[in-house]
Short mmCIF file of C-alpha atoms in Angstrom, two decimals:
data_model
loop_
_atom_site.label_atom_id
_atom_site.label_comp_id
_atom_site.label_asym_id
_atom_site.label_seq_id
_atom_site.Cartn_x
_atom_site.Cartn_y
_atom_site.Cartn_z
CA MET A 1 -17.16 111.64 51.38
CA HIS A 2 -17.07 113.61 48.56
CA ARG A 3 -13.88 112.81 47.77
CA PHE A 4 -15.12 109.60 46.40
CA ALA A 5 -17.59 111.58 44.17
CA ASN A 6 -15.19 111.44 41.52
CA PRO A 7 -15.63 108.56 39.26
CA ALA A 8 -12.16 108.49 38.06
CA ARG A 9 -11.16 108.28 42.03
CA PHE A 10 -13.63 105.97 42.37
CA LEU A 11 -12.49 103.45 39.61
CA ARG A 12 -9.06 103.57 40.69
CA LEU A 13 -10.17 102.85 44.13
CA ALA A 14 -12.39 100.00 42.98
CA ALA A 15 -8.91 98.54 41.15
CA LEU A 16 -7.36 98.44 44.32
CA VAL A 17 -10.05 96.54 46.14
CA LEU A 18 -11.69 94.30 43.62
CA PRO A 19 -9.05 91.52 44.08
CA TRP A 20 -8.49 91.58 47.75
CA VAL A 21 -12.41 91.37 48.28
CA SER A 22 -12.61 88.57 45.50
CA VAL A 23 -10.14 86.35 46.95
CA LEU A 24 -11.53 87.06 50.59
CA SER A 25 -15.03 86.15 49.35
CA ALA A 26 -13.98 82.86 47.89
CA LEU A 27 -11.98 81.83 51.19
CA LEU A 28 -15.43 82.87 53.16
CA PHE A 29 -17.38 80.98 50.87
CA ALA A 30 -15.33 77.97 51.37
CA ALA A 31 -14.59 77.85 55.13
CA GLY A 32 -18.38 78.86 55.79
CA LEU A 33 -19.73 76.13 53.32
CA TYR A 34 -17.55 73.66 55.14
CA LEU A 35 -18.51 74.55 58.55
CA ALA A 36 -22.09 74.95 57.63
CA LEU A 37 -22.58 71.45 55.68
CA PHE A 38 -19.63 69.32 57.73
CA VAL A 39 -19.08 70.75 60.96
CA SER A 40 -22.15 72.51 62.44
CA PRO A 41 -24.49 69.92 64.21
CA GLU A 42 -28.06 69.26 63.26
CA ASP A 43 -31.02 71.25 65.15
CA TYR A 44 -32.44 68.79 67.92
CA GLN A 45 -35.87 69.78 66.61
CA GLN A 46 -35.35 70.61 62.75
CA GLY A 47 -32.72 68.05 62.06
CA ASP A 48 -30.44 68.97 58.75
CA THR A 49 -32.99 71.49 57.65
CA VAL A 50 -31.31 73.73 60.04
CA ARG A 51 -28.62 73.85 57.35
CA ILE A 52 -30.96 75.77 54.84
CA MET A 53 -30.41 78.69 57.58
CA TYR A 54 -26.86 79.55 56.67
CA VAL A 55 -28.26 80.52 53.07
CA HIS A 56 -31.13 81.73 53.91
CA VAL A 57 -30.28 84.41 57.02
CA PRO A 58 -27.23 85.84 55.05
CA ALA A 59 -29.60 86.63 51.92
CA ALA A 60 -32.27 88.16 54.17
CA TRP A 61 -29.81 90.26 55.62
CA MET A 62 -28.19 91.25 52.13
CA ALA A 63 -31.85 91.56 50.77
CA MET A 64 -32.27 94.30 53.51
CA PHE A 65 -28.79 95.68 53.63
CA THR A 66 -28.54 96.40 49.80
CA TYR A 67 -32.27 97.91 49.81
CA SER A 68 -31.37 100.23 52.77
CA SER A 69 -27.69 101.25 51.17
CA MET A 70 -29.95 102.21 47.82
CA ALA A 71 -32.08 104.28 49.97
CA VAL A 72 -29.20 106.09 51.37
CA ALA A 73 -27.66 106.63 48.05
CA ALA A 74 -31.02 107.81 46.41
CA ALA A 75 -31.07 110.58 49.23
CA CYS A 76 -27.48 111.54 48.22
CA ALA A 77 -28.33 111.51 44.72
CA LEU A 78 -31.55 113.63 45.14
CA VAL A 79 -29.84 115.97 47.88
CA TRP A 80 -26.63 116.32 46.86
CA ARG A 81 -26.59 115.21 43.13
CA HIS A 82 -23.90 112.87 44.28
CA PRO A 83 -22.55 111.58 40.51
CA LEU A 84 -22.26 108.05 41.48
CA ALA A 85 -25.13 107.69 43.99
CA GLU A 86 -27.60 106.94 41.21
CA ILE A 87 -25.10 104.67 39.52
CA TYR A 88 -24.37 102.57 42.86
CA SER A 89 -28.31 101.99 42.86
CA LYS A 90 -28.56 101.10 39.63
CA ALA A 91 -25.94 98.64 40.04
CA ALA A 92 -27.00 97.35 43.16
CA ALA A 93 -30.63 96.59 42.39
CA PRO A 94 -30.50 93.42 40.43
CA LEU A 95 -28.24 91.99 43.18
CA GLY A 96 -30.82 92.92 45.78
CA ALA A 97 -33.58 91.35 43.75
CA GLY A 98 -31.37 88.21 43.53
CA PHE A 99 -30.77 88.22 47.35
CA THR A 100 -34.41 88.66 48.15
CA LEU A 101 -35.42 86.01 45.66
CA LEU A 102 -33.24 83.55 47.36
CA CYS A 103 -34.44 84.12 50.60
CA LEU A 104 -38.05 84.14 49.60
CA VAL A 105 -37.31 80.51 47.88
CA THR A 106 -35.17 79.13 50.63
CA GLY A 107 -37.62 80.09 53.12
CA SER A 108 -40.55 78.37 51.12
CA LEU A 109 -37.92 75.14 51.15
CA TRP A 110 -37.73 75.59 54.74
CA GLY A 111 -41.22 76.15 55.51
CA GLU A 112 -42.54 73.18 54.05
CA PRO A 113 -40.84 70.70 56.22
CA MET A 114 -40.90 72.38 59.30
CA TRP A 115 -44.09 74.71 59.16
CA GLY A 116 -45.95 72.17 56.92
CA THR A 117 -46.42 75.28 54.40
CA TRP A 118 -44.56 76.74 51.27
CA TRP A 119 -46.34 80.22 52.11
CA VAL A 120 -48.30 81.94 54.22
CA TRP A 121 -49.68 85.49 53.84
CA ASP A 122 -48.04 86.54 57.33
CA ALA A 123 -46.56 89.95 58.05
CA ARG A 124 -42.90 88.93 57.91
CA LEU A 125 -43.26 86.78 54.49
CA THR A 126 -45.65 89.42 52.74
CA SER A 127 -43.33 92.57 53.65
CA VAL A 128 -40.24 90.42 52.35
CA LEU A 129 -42.34 89.87 49.12
CA ILE A 130 -43.25 93.37 49.09
CA LEU A 131 -39.46 93.97 48.88
CA PHE A 132 -38.98 91.83 45.81
CA PHE A 133 -41.65 94.06 43.93
CA LEU A 134 -40.01 96.98 45.18
CA TYR A 135 -36.56 96.13 43.77
CA LEU A 136 -38.42 95.15 40.11
CA GLY A 137 -40.35 98.21 40.29
CA TYR A 138 -37.17 100.60 40.72
CA MET A 139 -35.59 98.25 37.72
CA ALA A 140 -38.43 98.72 35.46
CA LEU A 141 -38.94 102.57 36.61
CA VAL A 142 -35.02 103.80 36.04
CA ASP A 143 -35.29 102.18 32.62
CA ALA A 144 -38.88 103.51 31.58
CA PHE A 145 -37.60 107.00 30.67
CA ASP A 146 -36.12 108.20 27.29
CA ASP A 147 -34.03 110.72 29.28
CA PRO A 148 -31.95 108.65 31.95
CA GLN A 149 -31.86 111.68 34.44
CA ARG A 150 -35.62 111.68 35.05
CA GLY A 151 -35.16 107.88 35.43
CA HIS A 152 -32.92 108.35 37.94
CA ARG A 153 -34.81 110.89 39.65
CA ALA A 154 -38.16 108.84 39.73
CA GLY A 155 -36.49 105.84 41.01
CA SER A 156 -34.58 107.39 43.73
CA ILE A 157 -37.97 108.78 45.04
CA LEU A 158 -39.27 105.62 44.85
CA LEU A 159 -36.58 103.89 46.89
CA LEU A 160 -37.04 106.56 49.74
CA VAL A 161 -40.67 105.99 49.84
CA GLY A 162 -40.20 102.12 49.86
CA ALA A 163 -37.58 102.29 52.92
CA ILE A 164 -40.44 102.46 55.33
CA ASN A 165 -40.48 98.58 54.65
CA VAL A 166 -37.67 97.95 55.74
CA PRO A 167 -38.34 98.52 59.61
CA ILE A 168 -41.93 96.90 58.99
CA ILE A 169 -39.88 93.75 57.65
CA LYS A 170 -37.37 93.97 60.58
CA PHE A 171 -39.98 94.12 63.35
CA SER A 172 -42.79 91.93 61.57
CA VAL A 173 -42.05 89.07 63.64
CA ASP A 174 -42.61 91.20 66.89
CA TRP A 175 -45.59 93.65 65.67
CA TRP A 176 -47.69 90.44 64.45
CA ASN A 177 -48.45 87.01 64.99
CA THR A 178 -46.52 85.03 62.35
CA LEU A 179 -45.24 81.49 61.58
CA HIS A 180 -41.72 83.19 61.24
CA GLN A 181 -39.68 82.85 64.35
CA PRO A 182 -38.28 85.94 66.35
CA ALA A 183 -34.97 87.53 65.70
CA SER A 184 -32.14 85.47 67.31
CA VAL A 185 -29.01 87.01 66.12
CA LEU A 186 -29.67 90.85 66.32
CA ARG A 187 -31.80 91.02 69.16
CA MET A 188 -31.12 92.86 72.65
CA GLY A 189 -29.25 90.57 74.87
CA GLY A 190 -27.20 88.82 72.33
CA PRO A 191 -27.97 86.07 70.03
CA ALA A 192 -29.69 83.21 71.14
CA ILE A 193 -27.94 80.62 68.80
CA HIS A 194 -25.17 78.64 69.76
CA GLY A 195 -21.81 79.18 68.71
CA ASP A 196 -21.43 76.02 66.58
CA MET A 197 -24.45 77.13 64.41
CA LEU A 198 -23.35 80.85 65.19
CA TRP A 199 -20.03 80.84 63.21
CA PRO A 200 -20.85 79.52 60.03
CA LEU A 201 -23.66 81.80 59.81
CA LEU A 202 -21.76 84.92 60.49
CA ILE A 203 -18.91 83.54 57.84
CA LEU A 204 -21.33 82.89 55.29
CA ALA A 205 -23.01 86.32 55.71
CA LEU A 206 -19.65 88.05 55.45
CA ALA A 207 -18.92 85.93 52.35
CA PHE A 208 -22.45 87.36 51.19
CA LYS A 209 -21.34 90.79 51.68
CA THR A 210 -17.80 90.35 49.81
CA TYR A 211 -19.82 88.65 46.75
CA PHE A 212 -21.72 91.93 47.07
CA VAL A 213 -19.14 94.10 47.27
CA ALA A 214 -16.88 92.61 44.42
CA THR A 215 -20.26 92.27 41.94
CA VAL A 216 -21.16 95.80 42.71
CA ILE A 217 -18.27 97.04 41.68
CA LEU A 218 -18.12 95.46 38.31
CA ARG A 219 -21.58 96.82 37.46
CA MET A 220 -20.85 100.19 38.82
CA ARG A 221 -17.60 100.33 36.11
CA ALA A 222 -20.19 98.49 33.64
CA GLU A 223 -22.50 101.61 34.35
CA LEU A 224 -19.88 104.25 33.99
CA ALA A 225 -18.72 102.63 30.64
CA GLU A 226 -22.25 102.79 29.79
CA ARG A 227 -22.61 106.48 30.54
CA LYS A 228 -19.15 107.10 28.63
CA ILE A 229 -20.69 105.19 25.38
CA GLN A 230 -23.90 107.41 25.41
CA THR A 231 -21.55 110.49 26.03
CA LEU A 232 -19.67 109.87 23.17
CA ARG A 233 -22.89 108.62 20.84
CA LEU A 234 -24.21 112.18 21.64
CA THR A 235 -21.38 114.01 20.58
CA GLN A 236 -20.90 112.23 17.58
CA ALA A 237 -24.03 112.50 16.86
CA GLY A 238 -24.43 116.05 17.10
CA GLY A 239 -21.28 116.68 15.87
CA VAL A 240 -20.09 119.11 18.57
CA MET B 1 -20.96 60.00 53.01
CA ALA B 2 -24.21 58.72 51.81
CA ASP B 3 -25.62 59.63 55.21
CA PHE B 4 -24.23 63.40 54.00
CA PHE B 5 -26.12 63.70 51.07
CA HIS B 6 -28.96 62.13 52.65
CA MET B 7 -29.43 65.03 55.13
CA GLY B 8 -31.56 63.11 57.51
CA GLY B 9 -34.31 62.57 54.86
CA TYR B 10 -34.44 66.19 54.03
CA ALA B 11 -32.08 66.14 51.12
CA ILE B 12 -34.36 67.56 48.35
CA TYR B 13 -34.95 70.71 50.45
CA VAL B 14 -31.24 71.26 51.93
CA TRP B 15 -29.73 70.58 48.77
CA SER B 16 -31.85 72.74 46.55
CA SER B 17 -31.52 75.65 48.81
CA TYR B 18 -27.81 75.47 48.11
CA GLY B 19 -28.27 74.64 44.68
CA LEU B 20 -30.46 77.87 44.12
CA ALA B 21 -27.98 79.98 45.82
CA LEU B 22 -24.90 78.81 43.82
CA LEU B 23 -27.36 79.37 40.61
CA VAL B 24 -28.38 82.78 41.74
CA LEU B 25 -25.08 84.34 42.67
CA THR B 26 -22.96 82.51 39.78
CA GLY B 27 -25.64 83.81 37.38
CA LEU B 28 -25.65 87.27 38.83
CA LEU B 29 -21.81 87.55 38.86
CA LEU B 30 -21.29 85.99 35.46
CA ALA B 31 -23.96 88.65 33.79
CA SER B 32 -22.47 91.34 35.60
CA LEU B 33 -18.95 90.36 34.07
CA SER B 34 -19.91 89.70 30.42
CA GLY B 35 -22.13 92.93 30.64
CA LEU B 36 -18.94 95.00 31.80
CA ARG B 37 -16.62 93.17 29.05
CA ARG B 38 -19.01 94.12 26.14
CA LYS B 39 -19.57 97.89 27.44
CA GLU B 40 -15.66 97.93 27.62
CA ARG B 41 -15.29 96.59 24.07
CA MET B 42 -17.94 99.04 22.96
CA LEU B 43 -16.18 101.97 24.33
CA ALA B 44 -12.95 101.32 23.41
CA SER B 45 -14.23 100.87 19.75
CA LEU B 46 -16.06 103.93 19.92
CA GLU B 47 -13.24 105.71 21.54
CA GLN B 48 -10.75 104.41 18.65
CA GLY B 49 -13.12 106.08 15.99
CA LEU B 50 -12.99 109.21 17.42
CA PRO B 51 -9.81 111.69 16.40
CA ARG B 52 -7.98 113.02 19.34
CA ARG B 53 -7.66 116.74 18.02
CA ARG B 54 -11.23 116.71 17.64
CA ARG B 55 -11.58 115.90 21.24
CA ARG B 56 -9.13 118.33 22.33
CA SER B 57 -10.22 121.43 20.08
CA GLY B 58 -14.21 120.57 20.37
CA ALA B 59 -15.53 121.74 17.43
CA ALA B 60 -12.95 124.23 16.01
CA SER B 61 -12.44 124.06 12.23
CA THR B 62 -13.42 120.70 10.74
CA GLY B 63 -16.53 120.25 13.23
CA ASP B 64 -19.42 119.64 10.80
CA ASP B 65 -18.58 117.13 8.03
CA ALA B 66 -16.09 115.12 10.73
CA GLY B 67 -19.26 114.86 12.46
CA LEU B 68 -21.38 113.66 9.55
CA THR B 69 -19.02 111.13 8.65
CA MET B 70 -18.72 109.65 12.17
CA HIS B 71 -22.08 109.39 12.62
CA HIS B 72 -21.91 105.49 14.09
CA GLY B 73 -18.48 105.36 15.07
CA LYS B 74 -17.66 102.56 12.77
CA ALA B 75 -17.45 105.46 9.81
CA GLY B 76 -14.19 107.19 11.58
CA LYS B 77 -12.34 103.83 11.39
CA ASP B 78 -9.79 104.73 8.96
CA LYS B 79 -8.83 108.27 10.66
CA GLY B 80 -9.04 106.25 13.92
CA ALA B 81 -6.16 103.79 12.81
CA ASP B 82 -3.60 106.99 13.08
CA ASP B 83 -4.82 107.43 16.44
CA ALA B 84 -4.67 103.47 17.15
CA ASN B 85 -1.42 104.15 19.16
CA ASP B 86 -2.82 106.68 21.30
CA GLY B 87 -6.01 104.60 22.22
CA GLY B 88 -4.75 104.06 26.09
CA ASP B 89 -4.25 107.80 26.40
CA GLY B 90 -7.72 108.33 25.13
CA ALA B 91 -9.17 106.25 27.23
CA ASP B 92 -7.70 107.96 30.29
CA GLY B 93 -8.88 111.25 29.02
CA GLY B 94 -12.12 109.96 28.43
CA GLY B 95 -12.41 108.49 32.13
CA ASP B 96 -11.63 112.11 33.36
CA GLY B 97 -14.06 113.72 30.75
CA GLY B 98 -16.83 111.10 32.08
CA GLY B 99 -16.12 112.82 35.51
CA GLY B 100 -17.08 116.14 34.61
CA GLU B 101 -20.15 115.44 33.27
#
C-alpha cells in the first residue's frame, strides 16, 4: 500500500488508468442505459417508475461507498500520515455529495407516484439526509482553517465520527418501520430481483463506479497541483 | 416511440430522474476538468517564473533580492524566459519535490 504513497508514483499510475476507466465508463453507461430504458420490462406493480431504480440505487450505493472510502482514508491520514489519503478525501467529497443528492431527489421522484408522498421522516430517508449534511459539513470544515493541515485533521475526525451513520443507513430498513423497501440485491439468500432488472442495475452501478474513479483521479490531480502552487508561493514569498 | 416517452404516464418522474442524473454527473465532471486545467495552467506559469538554479541550490547566493522581485511569480517573467526551454524538466522536478513534502 505504501508503494502508492508517493504522489509522483500515483500520478504515473493515474495517467495509465485514466483513459481505460473513462472509456469503460462510457461503454457501461451506453449499455446500461439501453438495457434500463429499452430492454428491461416494467414492473407489474410499479409500471415504468421502476426505471427510476436504475439511477436511484447506483447513486445510493455510490453515496455509501464514497463515504466509507473517505472514512478509511481519514483513518490512514490520522494513523499513518499517508500523504495521499487527505487528498483523496477532499477530492471525493463533492462527488459523494452529488451522489447523495441524486439519491435523495430521485427517491422523492419515485416516492411521489408510488408511496403518495415526496418525503417522510423515517429512518432510511432521514439517515441519508444526514449523510448529505455530513458531506457538506466535511467540505466546509476542511476549508475553514487558514492552516490546511489543521483543516484536514478536523475533517478526518469528522469523517470517522460520521462513519457510524453508514451501518445505520444500511440496516435502517430492518431496524425500524419504514416506507422504504428492504434490501433486495445485497441480502442474505441472494438477490430477490429478476435478472432482466438486475443486469441493467449492476451495469449502471459499475458505470457509476468507473465514472467516480475517473473523476476522482482528475480531482486528485487538481488537488496535488494546488498543493504545489501553495508550496511555490510560500517559497517565493519567503524568499527561501 | 411516443409510448417510450410517455413511460406509462410516469414520464415526468422517470425523465426528471434521468435528466437530473445527467445534470449532476456531467456538471461534476466538467467542474473537475476545468478546475484541473486552471490549476495546471497556474502551476505552469508559476514554475516558469522560477529560475532553475535557485530551485537547485536553494537560498545560496542571490537569495534575498531575487526573492523580493519574484514576489508574485509574474515579476520573474523576464528571468524565466531564459529557462522556458527547461520548463518541462522543471515541472518533473516539481512533481518529485512535491512528493517529499
